[in-house]
Every structure is written in structure tokens, then in C-alpha cells.
PDB file of C-alpha atoms in Angstrom:
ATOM      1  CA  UNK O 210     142.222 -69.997  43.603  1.00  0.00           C
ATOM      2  CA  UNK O 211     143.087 -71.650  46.488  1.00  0.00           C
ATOM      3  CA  UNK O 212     143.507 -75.595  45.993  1.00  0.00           C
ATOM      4  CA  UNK O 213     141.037 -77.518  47.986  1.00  0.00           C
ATOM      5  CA  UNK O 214     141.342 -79.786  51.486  1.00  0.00           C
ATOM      6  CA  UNK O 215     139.240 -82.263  51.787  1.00  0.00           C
ATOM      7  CA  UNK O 216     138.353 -84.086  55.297  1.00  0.00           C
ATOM      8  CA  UNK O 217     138.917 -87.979  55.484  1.00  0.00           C
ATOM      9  CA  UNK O 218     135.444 -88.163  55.569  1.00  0.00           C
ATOM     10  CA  UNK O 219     133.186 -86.744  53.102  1.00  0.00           C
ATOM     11  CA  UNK O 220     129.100 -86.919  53.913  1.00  0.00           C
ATOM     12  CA  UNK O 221     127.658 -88.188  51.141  1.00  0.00           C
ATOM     13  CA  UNK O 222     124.630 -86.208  51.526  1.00  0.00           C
ATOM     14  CA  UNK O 223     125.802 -83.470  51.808  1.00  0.00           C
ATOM     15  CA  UNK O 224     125.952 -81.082  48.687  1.00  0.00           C
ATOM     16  CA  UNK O 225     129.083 -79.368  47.415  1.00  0.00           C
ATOM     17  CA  UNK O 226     129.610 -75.731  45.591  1.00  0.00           C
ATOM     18  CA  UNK O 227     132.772 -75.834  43.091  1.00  0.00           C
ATOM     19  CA  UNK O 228     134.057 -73.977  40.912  1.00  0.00           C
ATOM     20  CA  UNK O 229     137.202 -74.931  38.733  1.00  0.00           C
ATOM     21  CA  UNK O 230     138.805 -72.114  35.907  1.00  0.00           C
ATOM     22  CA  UNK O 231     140.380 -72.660  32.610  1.00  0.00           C
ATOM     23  CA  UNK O 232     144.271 -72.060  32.882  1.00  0.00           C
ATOM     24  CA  UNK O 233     145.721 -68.726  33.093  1.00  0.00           C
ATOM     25  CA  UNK O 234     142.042 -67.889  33.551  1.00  0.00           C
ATOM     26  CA  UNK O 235     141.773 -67.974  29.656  1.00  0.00           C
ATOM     27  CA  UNK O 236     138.402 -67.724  28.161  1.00  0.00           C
ATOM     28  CA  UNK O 237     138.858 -70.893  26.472  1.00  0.00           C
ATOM     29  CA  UNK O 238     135.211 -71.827  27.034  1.00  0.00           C
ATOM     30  CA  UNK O 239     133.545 -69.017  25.303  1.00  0.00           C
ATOM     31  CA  UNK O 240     132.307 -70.870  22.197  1.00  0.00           C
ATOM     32  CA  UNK O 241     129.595 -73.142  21.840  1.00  0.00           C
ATOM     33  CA  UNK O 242     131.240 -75.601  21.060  1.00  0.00           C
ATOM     34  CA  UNK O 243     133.457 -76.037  24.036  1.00  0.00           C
ATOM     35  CA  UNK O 244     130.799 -75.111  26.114  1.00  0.00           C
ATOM     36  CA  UNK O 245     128.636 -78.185  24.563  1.00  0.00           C
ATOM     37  CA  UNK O 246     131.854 -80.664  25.132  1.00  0.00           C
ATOM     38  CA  UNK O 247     131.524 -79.526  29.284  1.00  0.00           C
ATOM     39  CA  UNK O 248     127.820 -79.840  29.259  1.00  0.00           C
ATOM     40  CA  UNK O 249     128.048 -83.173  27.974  1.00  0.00           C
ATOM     41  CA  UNK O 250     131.102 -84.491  30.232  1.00  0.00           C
ATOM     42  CA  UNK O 251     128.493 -83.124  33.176  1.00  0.00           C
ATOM     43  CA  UNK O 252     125.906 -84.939  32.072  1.00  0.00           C
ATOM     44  CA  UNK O 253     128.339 -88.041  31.511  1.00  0.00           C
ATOM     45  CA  UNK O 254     129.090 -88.003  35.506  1.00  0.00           C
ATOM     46  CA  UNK O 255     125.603 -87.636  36.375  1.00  0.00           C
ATOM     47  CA  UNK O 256     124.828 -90.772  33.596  1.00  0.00           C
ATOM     48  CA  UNK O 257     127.571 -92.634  35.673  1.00  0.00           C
ATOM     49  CA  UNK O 258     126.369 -92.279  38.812  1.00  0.00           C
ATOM     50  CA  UNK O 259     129.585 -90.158  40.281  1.00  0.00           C
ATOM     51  CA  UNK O 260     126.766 -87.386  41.409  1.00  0.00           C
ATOM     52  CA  UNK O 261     124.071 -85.913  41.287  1.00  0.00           C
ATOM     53  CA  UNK O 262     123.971 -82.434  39.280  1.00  0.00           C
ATOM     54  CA  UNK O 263     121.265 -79.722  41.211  1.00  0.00           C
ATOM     55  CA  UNK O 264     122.935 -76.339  39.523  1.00  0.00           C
ATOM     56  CA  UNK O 265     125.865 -75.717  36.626  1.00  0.00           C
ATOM     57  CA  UNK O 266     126.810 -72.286  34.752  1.00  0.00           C
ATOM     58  CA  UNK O 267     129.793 -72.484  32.418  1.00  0.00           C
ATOM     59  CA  UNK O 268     131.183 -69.295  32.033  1.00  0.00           C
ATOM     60  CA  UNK O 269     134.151 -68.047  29.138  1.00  0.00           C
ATOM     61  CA  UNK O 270     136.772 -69.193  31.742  1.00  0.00           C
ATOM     62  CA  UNK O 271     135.333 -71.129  34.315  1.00  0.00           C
ATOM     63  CA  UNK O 272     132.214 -73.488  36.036  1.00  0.00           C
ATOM     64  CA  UNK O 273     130.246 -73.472  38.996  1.00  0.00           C
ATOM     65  CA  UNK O 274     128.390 -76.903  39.775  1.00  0.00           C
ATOM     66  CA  UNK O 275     126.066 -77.596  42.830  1.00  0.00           C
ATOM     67  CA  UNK O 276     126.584 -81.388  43.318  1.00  0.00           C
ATOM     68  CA  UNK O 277     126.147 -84.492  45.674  1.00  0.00           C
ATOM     69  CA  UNK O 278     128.717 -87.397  45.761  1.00  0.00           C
ATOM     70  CA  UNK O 279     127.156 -90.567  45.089  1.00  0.00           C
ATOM     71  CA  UNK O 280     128.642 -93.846  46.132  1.00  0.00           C
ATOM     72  CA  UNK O 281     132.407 -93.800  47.030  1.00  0.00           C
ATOM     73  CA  UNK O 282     133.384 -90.739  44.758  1.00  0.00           C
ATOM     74  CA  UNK O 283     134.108 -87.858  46.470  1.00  0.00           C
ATOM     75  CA  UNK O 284     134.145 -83.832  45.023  1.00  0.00           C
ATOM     76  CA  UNK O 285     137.832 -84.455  44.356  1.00  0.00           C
ATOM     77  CA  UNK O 286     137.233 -87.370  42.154  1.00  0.00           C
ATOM     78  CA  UNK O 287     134.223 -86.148  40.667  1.00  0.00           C
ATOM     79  CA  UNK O 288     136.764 -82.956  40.015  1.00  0.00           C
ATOM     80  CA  UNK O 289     139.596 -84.686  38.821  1.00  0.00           C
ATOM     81  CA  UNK O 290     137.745 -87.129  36.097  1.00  0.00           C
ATOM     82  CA  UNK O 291     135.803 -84.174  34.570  1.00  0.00           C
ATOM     83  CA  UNK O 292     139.122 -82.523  34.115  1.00  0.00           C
ATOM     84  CA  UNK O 293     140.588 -85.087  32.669  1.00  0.00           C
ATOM     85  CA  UNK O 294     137.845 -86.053  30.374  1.00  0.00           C
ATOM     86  CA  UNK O 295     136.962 -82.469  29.106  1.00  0.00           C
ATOM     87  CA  UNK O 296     140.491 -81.778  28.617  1.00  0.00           C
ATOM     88  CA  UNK O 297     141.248 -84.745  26.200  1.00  0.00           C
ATOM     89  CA  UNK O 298     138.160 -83.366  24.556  1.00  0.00           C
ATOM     90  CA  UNK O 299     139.184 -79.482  24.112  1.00  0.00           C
ATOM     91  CA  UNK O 300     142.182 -80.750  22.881  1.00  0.00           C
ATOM     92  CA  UNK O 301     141.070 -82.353  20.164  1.00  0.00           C
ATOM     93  CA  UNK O 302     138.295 -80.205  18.965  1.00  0.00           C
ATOM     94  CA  UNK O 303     140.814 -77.234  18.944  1.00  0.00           C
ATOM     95  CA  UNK O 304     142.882 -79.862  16.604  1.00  0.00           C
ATOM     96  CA  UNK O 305     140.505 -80.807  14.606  1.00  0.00           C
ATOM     97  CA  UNK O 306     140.026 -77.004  14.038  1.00  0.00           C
ATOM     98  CA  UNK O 307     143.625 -76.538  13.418  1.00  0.00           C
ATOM     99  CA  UNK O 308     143.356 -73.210  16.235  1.00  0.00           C
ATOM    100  CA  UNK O 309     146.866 -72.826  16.820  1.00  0.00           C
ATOM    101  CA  UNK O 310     147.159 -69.986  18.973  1.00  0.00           C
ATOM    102  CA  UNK O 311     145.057 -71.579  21.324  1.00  0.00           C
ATOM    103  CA  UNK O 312     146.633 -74.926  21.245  1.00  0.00           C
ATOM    104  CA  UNK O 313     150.300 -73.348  21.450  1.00  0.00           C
ATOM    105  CA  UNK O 314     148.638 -71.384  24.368  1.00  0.00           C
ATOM    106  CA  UNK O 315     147.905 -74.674  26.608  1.00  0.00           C
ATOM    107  CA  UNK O 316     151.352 -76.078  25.257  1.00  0.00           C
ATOM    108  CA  UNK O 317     152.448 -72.841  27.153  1.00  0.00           C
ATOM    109  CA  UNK O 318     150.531 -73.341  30.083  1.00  0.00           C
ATOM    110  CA  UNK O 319     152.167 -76.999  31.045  1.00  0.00           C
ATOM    111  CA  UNK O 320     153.840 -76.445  34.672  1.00  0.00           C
ATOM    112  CA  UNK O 321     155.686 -79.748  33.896  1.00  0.00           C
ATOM    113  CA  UNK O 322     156.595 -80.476  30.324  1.00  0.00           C
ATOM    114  CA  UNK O 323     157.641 -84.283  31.012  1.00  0.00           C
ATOM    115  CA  UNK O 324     154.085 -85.133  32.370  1.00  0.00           C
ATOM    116  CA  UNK O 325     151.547 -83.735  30.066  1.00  0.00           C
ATOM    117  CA  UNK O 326     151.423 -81.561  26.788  1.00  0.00           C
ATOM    118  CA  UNK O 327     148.703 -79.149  26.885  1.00  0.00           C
ATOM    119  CA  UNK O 328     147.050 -77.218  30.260  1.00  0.00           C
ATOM    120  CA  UNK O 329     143.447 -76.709  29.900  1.00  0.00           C
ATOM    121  CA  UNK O 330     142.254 -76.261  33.889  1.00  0.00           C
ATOM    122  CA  UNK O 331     143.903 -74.698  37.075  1.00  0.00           C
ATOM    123  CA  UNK O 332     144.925 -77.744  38.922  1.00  0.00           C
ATOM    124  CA  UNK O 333     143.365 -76.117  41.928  1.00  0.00           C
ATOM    125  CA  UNK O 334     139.975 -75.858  42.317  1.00  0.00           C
ATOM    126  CA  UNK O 335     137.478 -74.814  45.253  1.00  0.00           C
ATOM    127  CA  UNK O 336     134.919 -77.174  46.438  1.00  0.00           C
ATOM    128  CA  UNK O 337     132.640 -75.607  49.520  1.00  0.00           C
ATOM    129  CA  UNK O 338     130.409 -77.800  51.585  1.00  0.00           C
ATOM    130  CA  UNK O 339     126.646 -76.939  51.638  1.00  0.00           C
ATOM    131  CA  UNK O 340     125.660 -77.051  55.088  1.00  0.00           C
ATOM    132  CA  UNK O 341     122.495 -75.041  55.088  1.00  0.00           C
ATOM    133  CA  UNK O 342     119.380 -74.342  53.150  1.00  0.00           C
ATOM    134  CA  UNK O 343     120.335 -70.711  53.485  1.00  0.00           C
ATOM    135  CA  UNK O 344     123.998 -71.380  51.890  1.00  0.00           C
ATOM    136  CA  UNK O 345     122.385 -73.590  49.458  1.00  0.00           C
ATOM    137  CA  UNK O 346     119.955 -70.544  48.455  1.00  0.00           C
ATOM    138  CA  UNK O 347     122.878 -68.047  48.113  1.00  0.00           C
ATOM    139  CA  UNK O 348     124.642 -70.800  46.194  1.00  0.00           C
ATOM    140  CA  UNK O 349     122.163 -71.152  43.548  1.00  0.00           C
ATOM    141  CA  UNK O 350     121.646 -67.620  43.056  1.00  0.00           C
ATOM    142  CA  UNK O 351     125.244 -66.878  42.431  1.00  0.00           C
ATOM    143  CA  UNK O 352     125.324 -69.556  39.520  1.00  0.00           C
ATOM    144  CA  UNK O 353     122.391 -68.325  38.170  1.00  0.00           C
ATOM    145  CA  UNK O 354     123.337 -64.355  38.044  1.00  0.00           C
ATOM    146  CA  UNK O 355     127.219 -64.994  37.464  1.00  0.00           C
ATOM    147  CA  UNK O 356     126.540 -63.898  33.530  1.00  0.00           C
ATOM    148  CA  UNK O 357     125.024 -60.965  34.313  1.00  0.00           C
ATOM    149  CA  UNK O 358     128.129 -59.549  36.144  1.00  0.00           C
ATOM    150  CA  UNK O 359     128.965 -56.597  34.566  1.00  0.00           C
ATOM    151  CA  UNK O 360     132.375 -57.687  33.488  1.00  0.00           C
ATOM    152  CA  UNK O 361     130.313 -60.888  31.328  1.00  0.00           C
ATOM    153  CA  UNK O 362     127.208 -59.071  30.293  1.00  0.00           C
ATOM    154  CA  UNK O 363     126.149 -62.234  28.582  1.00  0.00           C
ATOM    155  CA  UNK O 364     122.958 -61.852  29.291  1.00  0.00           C
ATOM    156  CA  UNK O 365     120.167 -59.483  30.157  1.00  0.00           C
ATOM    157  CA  UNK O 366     118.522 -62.390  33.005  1.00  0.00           C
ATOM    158  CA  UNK O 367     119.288 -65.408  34.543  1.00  0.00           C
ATOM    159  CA  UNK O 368     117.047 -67.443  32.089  1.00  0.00           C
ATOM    160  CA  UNK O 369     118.066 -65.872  29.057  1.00  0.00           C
ATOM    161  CA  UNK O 370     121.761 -67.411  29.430  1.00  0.00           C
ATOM    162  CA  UNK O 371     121.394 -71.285  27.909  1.00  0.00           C
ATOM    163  CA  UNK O 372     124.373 -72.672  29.458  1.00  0.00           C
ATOM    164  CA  UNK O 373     123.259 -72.729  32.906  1.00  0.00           C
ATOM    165  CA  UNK O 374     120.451 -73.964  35.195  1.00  0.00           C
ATOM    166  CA  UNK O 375     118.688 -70.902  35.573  1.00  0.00           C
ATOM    167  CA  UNK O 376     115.756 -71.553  32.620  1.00  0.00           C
ATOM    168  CA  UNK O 377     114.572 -74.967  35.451  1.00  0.00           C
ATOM    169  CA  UNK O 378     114.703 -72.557  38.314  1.00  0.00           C
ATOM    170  CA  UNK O 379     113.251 -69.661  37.753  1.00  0.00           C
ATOM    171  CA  UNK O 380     110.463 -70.726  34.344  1.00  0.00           C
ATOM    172  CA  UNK O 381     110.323 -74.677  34.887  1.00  0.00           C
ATOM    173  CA  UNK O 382     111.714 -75.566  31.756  1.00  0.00           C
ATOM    174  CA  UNK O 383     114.515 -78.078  31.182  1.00  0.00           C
ATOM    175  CA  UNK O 384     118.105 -77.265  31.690  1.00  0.00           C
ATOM    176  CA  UNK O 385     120.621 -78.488  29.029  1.00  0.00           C
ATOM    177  CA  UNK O 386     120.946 -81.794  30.752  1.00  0.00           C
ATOM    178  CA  UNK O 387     118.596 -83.369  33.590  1.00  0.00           C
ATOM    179  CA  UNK O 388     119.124 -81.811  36.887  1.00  0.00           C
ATOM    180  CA  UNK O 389     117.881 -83.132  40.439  1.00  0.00           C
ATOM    181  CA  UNK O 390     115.692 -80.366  41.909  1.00  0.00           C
ATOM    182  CA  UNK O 391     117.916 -78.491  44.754  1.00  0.00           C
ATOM    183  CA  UNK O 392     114.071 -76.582  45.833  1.00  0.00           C
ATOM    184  CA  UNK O 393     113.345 -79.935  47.369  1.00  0.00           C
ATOM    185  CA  UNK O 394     116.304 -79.274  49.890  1.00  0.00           C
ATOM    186  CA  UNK O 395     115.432 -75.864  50.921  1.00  0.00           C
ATOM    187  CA  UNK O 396     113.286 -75.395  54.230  1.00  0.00           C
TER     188      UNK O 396
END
């Protein structure tokens, strides 16, 4: 995955596709558990005012969020304090668990040993700009049907698959965590 370049300026209302992978592209993020710690480091952000969340799916080995920057954060911030955060979390609940072959895994993973000890995330990341309702649309719908690619097959619809946005899209009922309503964008 390409690493991301941002302008010097970043329009704060504009809305921003990105997606960021576990390391190696490891599906690290395929039990509940882990997927719980990244919904609630989302809805952390969203609590501290870095962004506002309109669309999430977290997938065995990677997310896709829909957000806005709010304030002076920026997608790279927003990017780099989830990381962080949610991989001081992993960490530990794989610790706690006493999972060695995925902890000796992310000690693997470290590109620089002096500098950290485990790897959970790519360092790169993509982050596209929204710049139309049409973009935003395809956007959305991509989230929403990434687990029913046939190389997931984690679920049989959109709605069906918890950890993801789709259930306040497409039947009105509440997502995981609050979202702002990305419909009210679309013309």
C-alpha cells in the first residue's frame, strides 16, 4: 500500500476514505476481541473530537473509515494516534492471553528493533479525499460489501456483518458506535 501525501492544506470539510492493514497483512483482527479494542479506539477519536466517523468496516487484516477532520487534526494525525493507541492495546490483550505465536509474530515484524518492540500496522496507509457525492456513494458501498468478497465470505449481506456500518445504512439501526449520517451529504 502506497504511503500517503498529504497537501499543506487539508479542507476540513472535506471527507476522507482510508484504509490502514495489519502488518504483513496478518489477520490479526479476526477475533472479537480485537475487533472490539478498534471499535472502541474509533469511537474514542470521535469522543475526542479528532473527527467525525460517517462509515467503518474492520476486516481480519485491515479497516476502512469514512471520516472528516475536525479542528486542527488532519487524516494523518487522526491515522497515526489510532495506530498508536490500538497497538498498545493488541499488545496487551495478546499478553494477557499469553498468544505467543502471535506476539513473537509482531516481535518479527519490527523494521527497526531499537525503536519499538512489536509491529501491529503497515506504517503506510492510504487516505483518499472525497470530493464528490458520487465518490462518496461508491465509497460507502465498498465498506459496506468488503465482507462479502469472496475471499472473506463473512457474511451473506452487508447488514448481517456487525463490525461495520452497514446495519445504519441500509435497516436504520445503530452501528456499533454513533456515526454522523454520510446520506445527508449526498445530492
Amino acid at each position: 500500500m502506497p504511503s500517503a501525501t498529504w497537501p499543506v492544506h487539508v479542507d476540513p470539510a472535506h471527507l476522507y476514505f482510508i484504509t490502514t492493514r495489519a502488518v504483513r497483512g496478518a489477520q490479526i483482527f479476526h477475533r472479537d476481541v480485537i475487533k472490539r479494542i478498534l471499535i472502541d479506539s474509533l469511537n474514542a477519536g470521535r469522543i475526542l473530537k479528532q473527527y467525525e466517523l460517517f462509515a467503518f468496516v474492520i476486516m481480519p487484516n485491515h479497516i476502512h473509515i469514512i471520516i472528516r477532520c475536525l479542528d486542527i487534526y488532519t487524516p494523518a494525525d487522526v491515522v497515526r494516534e489510532f495506530k498508536k493507541a490500538t497497538a498498545n492495546l493488541i499488545i496487551r490483550q495478546y499478553e494477557v492471553e499469553g498468544n505467543q505465536e502471535v506476539l513473537t509474530f509482531l516481535v518479527s515484524a519490527v523494521k527497526r528493533k531499537h525503536k519499538q518492540r512489536y509491529a501491529v500496522w503497515e506504517s503506510e496507509y492510504q487516505a483518499k479525499n472525497i470530493f464528490s457525492s458520487a465518490f462518496l456513494q461508491e465509497k460507502l458501498e465498498y465498506t459496506h460489501n468488503n465482507p462479502l468478497q469472496p475471499h472473506w465470505r463473512l457474511a451473506e449481506t452487508p447488514e448481517e456483518y456487525i463490525w461495520s456500518s452497514a446495519r445504519f445504512y441500509l435497516t436504520e439501526e445503530r452501528a456499533l458506535i454513533p456515526l454522523s449520517d454520510a446520506r445527508e451529504l449526498l445530492v
